[in-house]
Coordinates of C-alpha atoms and ligand atoms in Angstrom, one line a residue:
X1447 CA 62.1 198.8 180.6
X1448 CA 61.8 195.8 177.2
X1449 CA 59.1 196.4 175.1
X1450 CA 56.1 194.3 174.7
X1451 CA 56.3 191.9 171.7
X1452 CA 53.1 192.1 170.6
X1453 CA 51.8 189.3 168.5
X1454 CA 49.8 191.6 165.8
X1455 CA 52.3 192.5 164.4
X1456 CA 55.8 190.1 165.3
X1457 CA 57.5 189.3 162.6
X1458 CA 55.9 185.3 163.4
X1459 CA 54.0 182.6 161.6
X1460 CA 53.2 179.4 163.5
X1461 CA 53.4 175.8 161.8
X1462 CA 50.5 173.6 162.2
X1463 CA 52.5 170.6 160.5
X1464 CA 55.7 170.0 161.0
X1465 CA 58.3 170.6 158.7
X1466 CA 59.4 168.3 156.4
X1467 CA 63.3 168.1 156.8
X1468 CA 63.2 168.1 160.6
X1469 CA 63.7 164.8 162.7
X1470 CA 63.7 165.5 166.1
X1471 CA 61.3 166.6 167.8
X1472 CA 62.6 169.9 169.9
X1473 CA 63.5 171.0 166.1
X1474 CA 60.5 170.3 164.9
X1475 CA 58.6 172.4 167.6
X1476 CA 61.2 175.6 166.6
X1477 CA 60.5 175.6 163.1
X1478 CA 56.6 175.2 163.9
X1479 CA 57.5 178.1 166.4
X1480 CA 58.6 180.2 164.5
X1481 CA 61.9 180.8 166.6
X1482 CA 64.5 179.0 163.3
X1483 CA 63.8 178.4 159.8
X1484 CA 66.7 176.5 157.6
X1485 CA 68.5 178.3 154.6
X1486 CA 70.4 175.4 153.6
X1487 CA 71.2 172.0 155.0
X1488 CA 73.2 172.9 158.6
X1489 CA 72.2 176.4 157.8
X1490 CA 69.2 178.3 159.9
X1491 CA 68.3 181.8 160.3
X1492 CA 67.1 183.0 163.1
X1493 CA 63.6 185.1 163.6
X1494 CA 63.1 187.0 166.3
X1495 CA 61.9 185.0 169.1
X1496 CA 64.7 182.2 168.4
X1497 CA 67.2 184.6 169.2
X1498 CA 65.9 186.1 171.8
X1499 CA 66.8 183.0 173.3
X1500 CA 70.2 183.1 171.8
X1501 CA 70.9 185.8 173.1
X1502 CA 70.2 184.2 176.6
X1503 CA 71.7 181.6 176.1
X1504 CA 75.1 184.0 175.0
X1505 CA 74.1 186.2 178.0
X1506 CA 75.1 183.5 180.4
X1507 CA 77.8 182.4 179.0
X1508 CA 79.1 185.9 178.8
X1509 CA 78.5 186.3 182.4
X1510 CA 80.3 183.2 183.4
X1511 CA 83.2 183.8 181.6
X1512 CA 83.7 187.3 182.6
X1513 CA 83.4 186.1 186.2
X1514 CA 86.4 184.2 186.0
X1515 CA 88.4 186.8 184.0
X1516 CA 87.9 186.3 180.5
X1517 CA 88.6 188.8 177.5
X1518 CA 86.0 188.7 174.6
X1519 CA 87.3 190.2 171.4
X1520 CA 85.8 188.9 167.8
X1521 CA 88.2 187.6 165.2
X1522 CA 86.4 187.5 162.0
X1523 CA 84.8 184.4 160.3
X1524 CA 86.8 184.7 157.3
X1525 CA 90.6 184.3 157.7
X1526 CA 93.2 184.1 155.7
X1527 CA 95.4 180.2 154.9
X1528 CA 98.4 181.0 155.8
X1529 CA 98.6 180.5 160.0
X1530 CA 96.3 177.0 159.6
X1531 CA 98.9 176.2 157.2
X1532 CA 101.4 176.5 159.5
X1533 CA 100.0 174.9 162.3
X1534 CA 99.0 171.9 159.3
X1535 CA 95.1 172.1 160.0
X1536 CA 94.8 173.5 156.4
X1537 CA 95.3 170.2 155.4
X1538 CA 93.9 168.1 158.5
X1539 CA 91.0 169.4 158.5
X1540 CA 89.8 167.6 155.0
X1541 CA 86.4 167.7 153.8
X1542 CA 84.8 170.2 157.3
X1543 CA 86.9 172.9 156.3
X1544 CA 85.5 175.2 153.9
X1545 CA 88.0 176.5 151.8
X1546 CA 87.8 179.4 148.6
X1547 CA 89.6 181.6 146.9
X1548 CA 89.3 185.8 146.9
X1549 CA 89.4 187.9 143.6
X1550 CA 93.2 187.4 143.2
X1551 CA 93.0 183.7 143.5
X1552 CA 94.3 183.7 147.0
X1553 CA 93.2 180.7 149.9
X1554 CA 91.1 181.1 152.5
X1555 CA 88.8 179.9 154.9
X1556 CA 86.2 180.1 157.1
X1557 CA 86.9 179.5 160.3
X1558 CA 86.0 176.2 161.8
X1559 CA 88.3 177.3 165.3
X1560 CA 90.2 179.6 166.0
X1561 CA 93.5 178.6 167.4
X1562 CA 95.3 180.0 164.9
X1563 CA 94.1 183.7 165.2
X1564 CA 94.3 183.8 168.8
X1565 CA 98.0 182.5 169.6
X1566 CA 99.1 184.7 167.1
X1567 CA 97.2 188.1 168.4
X1568 CA 99.2 187.1 171.5
X1569 CA 101.9 186.7 170.0
X1570 CA 101.6 189.9 168.4
X1571 CA 100.5 192.4 171.7
X1572 CA 102.5 189.8 174.1
X1573 CA 106.5 189.2 175.2
X1574 CA 106.9 189.2 178.7
X1575 CA 105.5 186.4 181.7
X1576 CA 104.2 189.5 183.3
X1577 CA 101.4 189.8 180.8
X1578 CA 100.7 186.2 181.6
X1579 CA 98.0 184.5 182.9
X1580 CA 95.7 186.1 180.0
X1581 CA 92.5 184.5 179.5
X1582 CA 90.6 185.7 175.6
X1583 CA 87.1 184.7 174.5
X1584 CA 84.6 185.0 171.3
X1585 CA 81.5 184.6 170.9
X1586 CA 81.2 183.8 167.0
X1587 CA 79.9 182.4 163.8
X1588 CA 81.7 178.9 162.9
X1589 CA 82.0 176.8 159.9
X1590 CA 82.2 173.3 159.4
X1591 CA 81.2 171.5 156.5
X1592 CA 80.0 168.1 158.7
X1593 CA 79.1 165.3 156.5
X1594 CA 76.0 164.7 158.8
X1595 CA 74.1 167.9 159.2
X1596 CA 71.2 166.5 161.3
X1597 CA 69.3 167.7 164.0
X1598 CA 69.1 171.5 162.8
X1599 CA 70.9 173.4 165.0
X1600 CA 72.2 170.5 167.0
X1601 CA 74.9 169.7 164.2
X1602 CA 75.1 173.3 162.1
X1603 CA 77.2 173.7 158.5
X1604 CA 76.9 177.5 160.6
X1605 CA 76.6 177.5 164.1
X1606 CA 77.9 180.1 166.9
X1607 CA 80.4 179.0 169.5
X1608 CA 81.9 180.1 172.5
X1609 CA 85.6 179.7 172.3
X1610 CA 88.0 180.7 174.6
X1611 CA 91.9 180.5 175.0
X1612 CA 94.1 180.8 178.2
X1613 CA 97.8 181.3 177.8
X1614 CA 100.3 180.1 180.4
X1615 CA 103.9 179.5 181.6
X1616 CA 104.2 176.9 183.0
X1617 CA 101.7 173.7 183.5
X1618 CA 100.5 175.1 186.4
X1619 CA 99.5 178.3 185.3
X1620 CA 97.0 176.0 182.8
X1621 CA 96.0 174.0 185.4
X1622 CA 95.0 176.4 187.2
X1623 CA 92.9 178.1 183.7
X1624 CA 92.0 174.9 183.0
X1625 CA 90.3 174.5 186.9
X1626 CA 88.7 177.8 186.4
X1627 CA 86.9 177.3 183.1
X1628 CA 85.8 173.9 184.1
X1629 CA 83.9 175.4 187.4
X1630 CA 83.0 178.2 185.1
X1631 CA 81.4 175.4 182.9
X1632 CA 79.6 173.9 185.8
X1633 CA 78.1 177.4 187.1
X1634 CA 76.9 177.6 182.5
X1635 CA 74.9 174.5 182.7
X1636 CA 74.0 174.4 185.6
X1637 CA 72.4 177.8 184.9
X1638 CA 71.4 176.3 181.1
X1639 CA 69.2 174.1 182.6
X1640 CA 70.8 171.1 181.6
X1641 CA 71.0 167.4 182.9
X1642 CA 74.3 167.0 181.6
X1643 CA 77.2 164.9 182.7
X1644 CA 81.3 165.8 182.4
X1645 CA 83.1 163.1 181.3
X1646 CA 86.7 162.2 180.2
X1647 CA 87.3 163.3 176.3
X1648 CA 90.9 162.3 175.4
X1649 CA 92.0 158.8 174.7
X1650 CA 95.4 160.7 173.9
X1651 CA 98.9 160.9 174.8
X1652 CA 97.7 163.3 177.5
X1653 CA 95.0 161.1 179.2
X1654 CA 94.0 162.2 182.9
X1655 CA 92.3 165.7 183.1
X1656 CA 92.9 167.1 180.3
X1657 CA 90.4 167.0 178.3
X1658 CA 87.0 167.0 179.8
X1659 CA 83.6 166.9 177.6
X1660 CA 80.3 168.0 179.3
X1661 CA 77.3 166.2 177.9
X1662 CA 73.7 167.0 177.7
X1663 CA 72.0 163.3 178.9
X1664 CA 69.8 162.6 176.4
X1665 CA 68.8 159.8 174.0
X1666 CA 68.6 161.8 170.9
X1667 CA 72.7 162.5 171.1
X1668 CA 75.6 162.0 169.2
X1669 CA 78.0 161.1 172.0
X1670 CA 78.1 157.5 173.9
X1671 CA 79.0 157.8 177.0
X1672 CA 80.2 154.9 179.7
X1673 CA 79.5 155.6 183.9
X1674 CA 80.9 153.1 186.6
X1675 CA 78.7 154.0 189.7
X1676 CA 81.4 152.4 192.0
X1677 CA 84.2 155.1 191.0
X1678 CA 82.0 157.5 189.3
X1679 CA 84.3 157.4 186.6
X1680 CA 83.1 158.7 182.7
X1681 CA 84.1 158.4 179.6
X1682 CA 83.2 159.6 176.2
X1683 CA 83.2 155.9 174.6
X1684 CA 85.9 157.6 172.2
X1685 CA 88.0 158.2 174.7
X1686 CA 87.7 154.5 176.8
X1687 CA 91.2 153.2 177.0
X1688 CA 90.1 149.0 177.7
X1689 CA 93.1 147.2 179.4
X1690 CA 95.5 144.8 177.6
X1691 CA 94.1 141.7 178.5
X1692 CA 97.0 140.2 180.5
X1693 CA 99.0 136.8 179.1
X1694 CA 97.9 133.4 179.4
X1695 CA 99.9 131.3 181.6
X1696 CA 102.8 129.5 179.4
X1697 CA 101.6 126.2 180.7
X1698 CA 98.1 126.9 179.1
X1699 CA 99.9 128.1 176.1
X1700 CA 102.1 124.9 176.2
X1701 CA 99.1 123.0 176.5
X1702 CA 96.8 124.0 173.0
X1703 CA 97.5 122.3 170.6
X1704 CA 99.0 123.2 167.1
X1705 CA 97.0 125.4 164.7
X1706 CA 94.7 123.1 161.9
X1707 CA 93.0 124.3 159.8
X1708 CA 89.3 122.6 159.0
X1709 CA 86.1 122.8 156.3
X1710 CA 84.0 124.5 157.1
X1711 CA 81.6 124.9 154.5
X1712 CA 79.1 128.1 153.6
X1713 CA 80.5 129.8 157.1
X1714 CA 81.3 133.2 155.9
X1715 CA 80.0 135.0 159.3
X1716 CA 80.6 134.5 162.6
X1717 CA 76.9 132.8 163.0
X1718 CA 77.1 130.4 160.6
X1719 CA 80.6 129.4 161.9
X1720 CA 79.5 129.0 165.4
X1721 CA 76.6 127.5 164.3
X1722 CA 78.1 124.3 162.6
X1723 CA 81.5 124.8 164.7
X1724 CA 79.9 122.3 167.5
X1725 CA 79.2 119.2 164.8
X1726 CA 82.4 119.4 162.4
X1727 CA 84.9 120.1 165.6
X1728 CA 83.8 119.9 169.0
X1729 CA 86.0 121.3 172.4
X1730 CA 87.7 119.4 174.2
X1731 CA 86.8 121.1 177.0
X1732 CA 83.2 119.7 176.2
X1733 CA 81.3 123.0 176.1
X1734 CA 80.0 125.1 172.9
X1735 CA 82.0 127.0 171.0
X1736 CA 80.8 130.8 171.5
X1737 CA 81.2 133.9 168.8
X1738 CA 83.8 135.2 172.0
X1739 CA 85.9 132.1 170.9
X1740 CA 86.5 133.4 167.0
X1741 CA 88.4 135.9 165.4
X1742 CA 87.0 138.5 162.9
X1743 CA 89.3 140.7 161.2
X1744 CA 87.0 143.4 159.8
X1745 CA 88.9 145.9 157.1
X1746 CA 88.8 149.5 156.7
X1747 CA 90.0 152.2 154.1
X1748 CA 91.3 155.0 155.7
X1749 CA 91.5 157.9 153.6
X1750 CA 94.3 160.9 155.1
X1751 CA 93.2 163.9 154.9
X1752 CA 95.9 164.8 151.6
X1753 CA 93.5 162.3 149.9
X1754 CA 95.9 159.0 150.6
X1755 CA 94.0 156.5 151.3
X1756 CA 95.2 153.1 153.4
X1757 CA 93.5 149.7 154.6
X1758 CA 93.5 148.6 157.8
X1759 CA 92.9 145.7 159.3
X1760 CA 91.2 144.9 162.8
X1761 CA 90.9 141.9 164.8
X1762 CA 88.5 141.0 167.7
X1763 CA 86.6 138.6 169.4
X1764 CA 83.4 138.1 166.8
X1765 CA 80.9 139.1 169.5
X1766 CA 82.2 142.5 169.8
X1767 CA 81.7 144.9 166.6
X1768 CA 83.9 147.3 165.7
X1769 CA 82.3 151.1 166.7
X1770 CA 82.4 154.0 164.2
X1771 CA 82.9 157.3 166.6
X1772 CA 85.7 155.3 168.0
X1773 CA 87.8 154.0 165.1
X1774 CA 86.8 157.5 163.8
X1775 CA 88.7 158.8 167.1
X1776 CA 91.1 156.3 167.1
X1777 CA 92.5 157.4 162.9
X1778 CA 91.6 161.2 163.1
X1779 CA 92.4 163.3 161.3
X1780 CA 92.1 160.2 159.2
X1781 CA 88.6 158.9 157.5
X1782 CA 87.4 155.7 157.5
X1783 CA 84.9 153.9 155.7
X1784 CA 84.3 149.8 154.9
X1785 CA 86.5 147.9 152.1
X1786 CA 84.1 147.4 149.5
X1787 CA 83.7 145.2 147.0
X1788 CA 86.6 147.1 144.9
X1789 CA 88.9 147.1 148.4
X1790 CA 88.8 143.2 147.9
X1791 CA 89.6 143.3 144.4
X1792 CA 92.4 145.0 144.6
X1793 CA 93.8 142.4 147.0
X1794 CA 93.0 138.5 145.9
X1795 CA 94.8 137.3 148.5
X1796 CA 91.6 138.7 150.8
X1797 CA 89.0 135.4 151.0
X1798 CA 86.6 137.5 152.2
X1799 CA 84.3 135.7 154.9
X1800 CA 87.6 133.8 155.7
X1801 CA 90.5 136.1 156.4
X1802 CA 93.1 135.4 158.7
X1803 CA 95.8 137.0 160.5
X1804 CA 98.0 134.9 158.6
X1805 CA 97.8 137.5 154.8
X1806 CA 97.6 140.3 157.8
X1807 CA 100.2 142.3 159.0
X1808 CA 103.0 144.9 157.3
X1809 CA 105.1 142.4 157.4
X1810 CA 102.6 140.0 155.6
X1811 CA 103.8 141.0 152.4
X1812 CA 106.6 138.3 152.1
X1813 CA 104.3 135.3 152.6
X1814 CA 102.5 136.5 149.9
X1815 CA 99.9 138.5 152.2
X1816 CA 98.1 141.6 151.8
X1817 CA 100.8 143.8 153.8
X1818 CA 97.7 145.8 155.5
X1819 CA 98.6 147.0 158.8
X1820 CA 97.2 144.8 161.1
X1821 CA 95.8 145.9 164.3
X1822 CA 94.4 144.0 167.7
X1823 CA 91.9 144.6 170.1
X1824 CA 93.4 145.4 173.1
X1825 CA 91.4 142.4 174.5
X1826 CA 93.3 139.5 172.8
X1827 CA 95.5 138.4 175.1
X1828 CA 99.1 137.1 174.0
X1829 CA 98.7 133.4 174.2
X1830 CA 95.2 133.1 173.8
X1831 CA 93.5 130.2 170.9
X1832 CA 91.4 131.8 168.4
X1833 CA 89.3 130.4 165.8
X1834 CA 89.4 132.5 162.6
X1835 CA 89.4 132.8 158.7
X1836 CA 92.2 130.6 157.3
X1837 CA 92.3 132.5 154.1
X1838 CA 90.8 129.7 151.9
X1839 CA 86.9 130.0 150.5
X1840 CA 85.2 127.4 153.6
X1841 CA 88.3 127.0 155.5
X1842 CA 88.9 128.2 159.6
X1843 CA 92.2 128.0 161.5
X1844 CA 91.5 126.3 164.6
X1845 CA 93.9 127.0 167.9
X1846 CA 95.8 129.8 166.9
X1847 CA 97.7 131.6 169.1
X1848 CA 98.4 135.3 169.4
X1849 CA 102.2 135.3 169.7
X1850 CA 103.0 131.9 169.4
X1851 CA 101.3 131.6 165.6
X1852 CA 100.9 134.9 164.1
X1853 CA 101.4 138.5 165.5
X1854 CA 100.1 142.0 164.9
X1855 CA 101.3 145.7 164.4
X1856 CA 99.9 147.0 167.4
X1857 CA 96.8 147.2 169.1
X1858 CA 93.6 149.3 168.8
X1859 CA 91.0 150.8 170.7
X1860 CA 88.0 150.7 168.4
X1861 CA 85.8 147.8 169.8
X1862 CA 82.6 148.7 171.2
X1863 CA 82.3 148.9 174.4
X1864 CA 78.7 147.5 176.0
X1865 CA 77.0 147.7 179.0
X1866 CA 78.4 145.8 181.8
X1867 CA 82.0 145.6 180.7
X1868 CA 84.5 146.1 183.4
X1869 CA 85.3 150.0 183.9
X1870 CA 89.1 150.5 182.9
X1871 CA 89.9 152.0 186.5
X1872 CA 89.2 148.1 187.6
X1873 CA 86.7 149.1 190.2
X1874 CA 83.4 148.0 189.0
X1875 CA 80.9 147.6 185.4
X1876 CA 80.3 150.4 183.1
X1877 CA 76.1 151.7 182.0
X1878 CA 75.8 153.1 178.9
X1879 CA 73.7 156.3 178.0
X1880 CA 73.9 159.1 175.0
X1881 CA 74.5 162.5 175.5
X1882 CA 74.8 165.8 173.3
X1883 CA 78.5 167.4 173.7
X1884 CA 77.6 170.9 175.2
X1885 CA 80.9 171.5 175.5
X1886 CA 84.6 170.9 175.7
X1887 CA 87.7 172.1 177.8
X1888 CA 91.1 171.1 176.2
X1889 CA 94.7 171.3 177.5
X1890 CA 96.1 172.3 174.7
X1891 CA 99.5 172.5 175.8
X1892 CA 102.5 173.8 173.4
X1893 CA 101.8 172.4 170.5
X1894 CA 99.7 175.6 168.5
X1895 CA 102.6 178.4 170.9
X1896 CA 105.2 175.7 169.1
X1897 CA 103.5 175.8 165.2
X1898 CA 103.3 179.3 165.6
X1899 CA 106.5 181.0 167.7
X1900 CA 104.4 182.2 170.4
X1901 CA 107.3 182.6 173.1
X1902 CA 107.6 185.1 176.3
X1903 CA 110.5 186.2 178.3
X1904 CA 110.5 184.6 181.7
X1905 CA 111.7 185.7 185.0
X1906 CA 114.9 184.9 183.9
X1907 CA 115.0 186.6 180.8
X1908 CA 114.9 183.6 178.4
X1909 CA 112.3 183.3 176.1
X1910 CA 110.3 180.2 176.6
X1911 CA 107.4 178.7 174.9
X1912 CA 103.6 179.7 176.2
X1913 CA 101.2 177.1 177.2
X1914 CA 97.5 177.2 176.6
X1915 CA 94.5 175.5 176.6
X1916 CA 91.2 175.6 174.2
X1917 CA 88.0 176.2 176.1
X1918 CA 83.8 175.9 173.6
X1919 CA 80.2 175.8 174.6
X1920 CA 78.3 175.0 171.7
X1921 CA 75.6 178.5 171.6
X1922 CA 73.9 177.9 168.8
X1923 CA 74.0 174.0 170.1
X1924 CA 72.5 174.7 173.4
X1925 CA 68.8 176.2 172.3
X1926 CA 68.7 173.0 170.7
X1927 CA 69.2 170.9 172.9
X1928 CA 66.8 172.9 175.7
X1929 CA 64.7 172.6 173.4
X1930 CA 65.1 168.5 172.5
X1931 CA 65.3 168.2 176.6
X1932 CA 62.4 170.2 178.1
X1933 CA 59.0 170.4 175.5
X1934 CA 56.1 168.5 175.3
X1935 CA 53.5 167.4 173.0
X1936 CA 52.0 170.3 172.2
X1937 CA 55.2 173.3 172.2
X1938 CA 57.9 174.3 173.8
X1939 CA 59.2 174.9 177.5
X1940 CA 61.7 176.7 178.3
X1941 CA 63.5 177.4 181.8
X1942 CA 62.8 180.8 182.8
X1943 CA 66.2 182.5 182.1
X1944 CA 66.1 181.4 178.9
X1945 CA 62.3 182.1 177.5
X1946 CA 61.9 184.5 175.2
X1947 CA 59.6 186.3 177.6
X1948 CA 58.8 186.6 181.3
X1949 CA 55.2 186.6 180.5
X1950 CA 52.7 185.5 178.0
X1951 CA 49.8 187.6 177.8
X1952 CA 46.4 186.2 175.7
X1953 CA 43.7 188.9 175.8
X1954 CA 40.7 186.2 174.6
X1955 CA 37.2 187.2 173.1
X1956 CA 36.5 190.3 170.7
X1957 CA 35.6 192.9 174.3
X1958 CA 37.5 195.9 173.5
X1959 CA 37.3 196.1 177.0
X1960 CA 39.2 192.8 177.7
X1961 CA 41.4 194.3 174.8
X1962 CA 41.6 197.8 176.7
X1963 CA 42.4 196.0 179.7
X1964 CA 45.1 193.4 178.4
X1965 CA 47.0 196.4 177.2
X1966 CA 47.3 198.1 180.7
X1967 CA 48.3 194.8 181.9
X1968 CA 51.1 194.1 179.6
X1969 CA 52.1 197.9 180.5
X1970 CA 52.1 197.0 184.0
X1971 CA 54.4 194.0 183.8
X1972 CA 56.9 195.9 181.1
X1973 CA 57.5 198.9 183.9
X1974 CA 57.4 196.1 186.6
X1975 CA 60.5 194.9 184.7
X1976 CA 59.1 191.8 183.1
X1977 CA 60.0 191.1 179.0
X1978 CA 56.0 190.4 178.2
X1979 CA 54.5 189.0 175.0
X1980 CA 51.0 190.2 174.1
X1981 CA 48.3 187.9 172.2
X1982 CA 47.2 191.1 171.3
X1983 CA 45.5 189.8 167.6
X1984 CA 41.7 190.9 167.5
X1985 CA 40.4 188.4 165.0
X1986 CA 41.9 184.9 166.1
X1987 CA 39.7 182.4 168.5
X1988 CA 41.0 181.8 172.0
X1989 CA 41.6 178.4 170.9
X1990 CA 44.4 178.9 168.3
X1991 CA 45.6 181.4 170.9
X1992 CA 46.1 178.9 173.3
X1993 CA 47.8 176.4 171.2
X1994 CA 50.2 179.1 169.6
X1995 CA 50.6 180.2 173.3
X1996 CA 51.3 176.1 174.5
X1997 CA 53.8 176.4 171.0
X1998 CA 55.8 179.4 172.1
X1999 CA 56.5 177.9 175.7
X2000 CA 56.7 181.4 177.6
X2001 CA 56.7 179.6 181.0
X2002 CA 54.2 181.5 182.5
X2003 CA 50.7 182.3 180.8
X2004 CA 48.0 185.2 181.9
X2005 CA 44.9 185.3 180.7
X2006 CA 42.7 188.0 180.1
X2007 CA 39.2 187.1 179.0
X2008 CA 35.7 186.4 180.3
X2009 CA 36.3 186.2 183.6
X2010 CA 37.5 190.2 183.7
X2011 CA 33.2 190.7 183.6
X2012 CA 34.4 189.1 187.5
X2013 CA 37.5 191.0 187.6
X2014 CA 38.9 187.9 187.5
X2015 CA 42.0 187.1 185.4
X2016 CA 43.8 183.5 184.9
X2017 CA 47.0 182.8 185.9
X2018 CA 48.7 179.4 184.1
X2019 CA 51.3 177.7 184.2
X2020 CA 53.2 176.4 180.6
X2021 CA 55.4 173.3 183.0
X2022 CA 52.4 172.1 185.4
X2023 CA 49.8 173.2 183.4
X2024 CA 47.8 174.7 186.4
X2025 CA 45.6 177.4 186.5
X2026 CA 44.3 180.0 189.1
X2027 CA 42.4 182.7 188.9
X2028 CA 43.4 185.7 190.7
X2029 CA 41.8 189.4 190.9
X2030 CA 42.7 191.7 188.7
X2031 CA 43.6 194.5 190.3
X2032 CA 46.1 191.9 192.2
X2033 CA 47.2 190.7 188.4
X2034 CA 50.6 192.2 188.5
X2035 CA 52.2 191.2 191.8
X2036 CA 51.0 187.8 191.0
X2037 CA 52.5 187.3 188.4
X2038 CA 55.4 188.8 189.2
X2039 CA 56.4 186.4 191.8
X2040 CA 55.0 183.7 189.5
X2041 CA 58.1 184.8 187.3
X2042 CA 60.3 185.6 190.3
X2043 CA 59.3 183.2 192.9
X2044 CA 61.2 180.2 190.3
X2045 CA 63.7 182.6 189.1
X2046 CA 67.2 181.6 189.8
X2047 CA 68.7 182.6 193.1
X2048 CA 70.5 185.8 193.6
X2049 CA 68.5 187.2 190.5
Ligands
ATP704 P1 81.3 166.9 167.9 O1 81.9 165.5 168.0 O2 79.9 166.9 168.2 O3 81.2 167.5 166.4 P2 83.2 168.8 168.5 O4 84.4 167.9 168.8 O5 83.9 168.7 167.1 O6 82.0 168.5 168.4 P3 84.9 170.7 169.1 O7 85.4 171.0 168.1 O8 84.9 171.2 170.7 O9 83.2 170.2 168.7 O10 83.7 172.6 169.8 C1 83.7 173.2 171.0 C2 82.1 173.3 171.1 O11 81.1 173.4 169.7 C3 80.9 171.6 170.8 O12 81.2 171.1 172.5 C4 80.1 171.9 170.4 O13 79.0 172.3 171.8 C5 79.6 172.9 169.5 N1 80.0 172.8 169.0 C6 80.8 171.9 167.3 N2 80.1 171.1 166.0 C7 79.2 171.5 166.4 C8 78.3 171.9 164.9 N3 78.5 171.3 164.2 N4 77.1 172.7 165.2 C9 76.7 172.8 166.6 N5 77.4 172.9 167.7 C10 78.9 172.9 167.7
MG705 MG1 82.6 167.8 165.4

C-alpha cells in the first residue's frame, strides 16, 4: 500500500501566476502545479509530485529495456578525460561539453553520453564471442551545455536519459539488437501515450535504417520532419537527401547564349533583382523572371571544435533558403553563423549582395577570388543557366551555366525542404510537421570499439572488433513532452500510467464528519492498491481546492462534500469533465472501476 499524499502536509505550493521564466504552456503548468522548479537556466529541481511522474516514466522505460534483455547499471556523471580524448569527443563536443578540473588540475568532464564508458567496461570484463550479444543500459543524469536551453525540461543542460548500448560480434547481430530496441521503443512510446512518428535520422554514409528518431508530434517541437503519404517515407529534415537534379541536355546547353554581365542598379536582394529584371533584360522565352531563376550565394563562417574558423559559400536557387538545422547537421561537429560585416571586410573581392561563383571556390584564388570553399544545392543541375551576382556593385551576370561557366567544390544538403517538394524516394510529395525528439536509435558500428580497442575472440580464435549500437530515450524530456501534449487551459492532465496518483480526493466545507469520511475513503482506496492524493486542507475554500485539482491533473477526482448528507459523493473525470454521483457505500468499487477501466490492458 502506498501512503496517501495529504495536501495539508505535502511539500507543495501551487502558483496562480505564470512563472516569468517559462515559455511553453505545459512547462508553465509544471512550474505552477509545483512539479519542478528552475535552479539555473536549463537546470531543474524535481519536487515530490514531479519526481513521482519522472519515476513512472523511468519505470516504463526500465520494464521495456529489461524485457529485451537489457542489464541495468550506472556509470558516474563525473568522468575522466582520457577515454573521450581517445575517441576525439573531448574536442568534438566543443562548447557543449562541461569540462572541469579537479584540485590537482586534472581534466574531467560531466558526461553528455556514455559510449566511451560502456565500451571500456565491456573491454575490461569480456573477451569472447561467447559472452555476446550483450545489451547494457542506465537511466542517468547527463550534462550538455546547450546553446539554447529553452522550454524547460525539453532542453535541459542537466537532464535524465536512458542510454543503452548493444555489443555484437557481427553485423547481423547488430541488426537484430537494433530491431529489438526499435520494438522496445515502440512499446515505450505507446505506453507513454505519445502521438509519435519514427523517422530516418541519418543523412551520413550509413543511411538506410541505421539511425531512426522517435519524434513526438508537437507544434512546439524543435525538429521538423517530412512525411510522404504515398510511400510512408518519413525523415527528420536534417536527414532528407535531396536527389541531384539531372544534367540539362547538351542541345539546351548549346543553345544557351554566352554569359553576359548587365547593370542591375540597386538590386542587392533577390526580390529587388527579380522586380527589375523583366524591364531591363526580358527573357527570350517571354515568361517573367522569378526568384527560382536566380542563384544566390550565402556566406557562413564555420567554427571547428578546436576553435579554428573557416568560411563557406553555399549556392542555391534564390527562392530557397538555407535551413539552419540542415546546415548544422552537415557541418557538425563544426558550428556555423552567418557572415558578419567583419567577415566581409576580410574578403574585399566579395561584393555584398552581388556575390557570384567567379570569386568562390577553392580554385578561385588563382584568378583573384576568395578561395572560399563553395558548395551547391543539389537542385542546381549541371547545364542549368542562372542569373547571379557579377561581383561588382549593381551588376549581375545572366546565362551563367553550371559546368560551362562555373564549377563548385561539391554539393551540400542544406537547402530548406518545403511542403510539396518531391519525396526523395520518388513516390509523391512531402508534407512537413514539427516534433520533439524523444528517442534515438543508432547503429554505431565499430567506431568506438576501434578507437578504444574493444576486441573479442571469435569462433575461430581470431580477434575481431566488436560492433555497437547506441540507443537513447529522453526521460526528463518525456515528462515535459507529455505535459505539452496533454494539458488544457486550466491545468495538467496526465495519462493514467504517468499520473502522480490514481485519484485525487477533495474534502470540501467545514463539517468534521465530511473530513472524517473522506479520510476513511482515502484509507480504503489506498488499501485497494490505489495511489491517492487527499486534499485535506481544513481552511481552504472548495473553489481553491477544485482549481488545484485541475492544475495538478490527476485523471480521477473524487469530491466528498455536501452530498454526504444525502449519502452520495461525486466522481469527476478530469479529462472529459464529466461528473457523476455515486452512493457512498459503492464509492471504492466505482473509483476502482474508473481507474482500472482505463488502465492499460494486462495491468
Ligand atoms: P537534440 O537534437 O534534441 O539535441 P540529440 O540528438 O542531441 O537531441 P541524443 O544525443 O540522441 O540527442 O540523446 C538521446 C535522447 O536524449 C534524445 O532523443 C532526447 O530525447 C534526449 N535529450 C538530448 N538532449 C537533451 C536535452 N538537452 N534535454 C533533455 N533531453 C535531451
Ligand atoms: Mg542535442
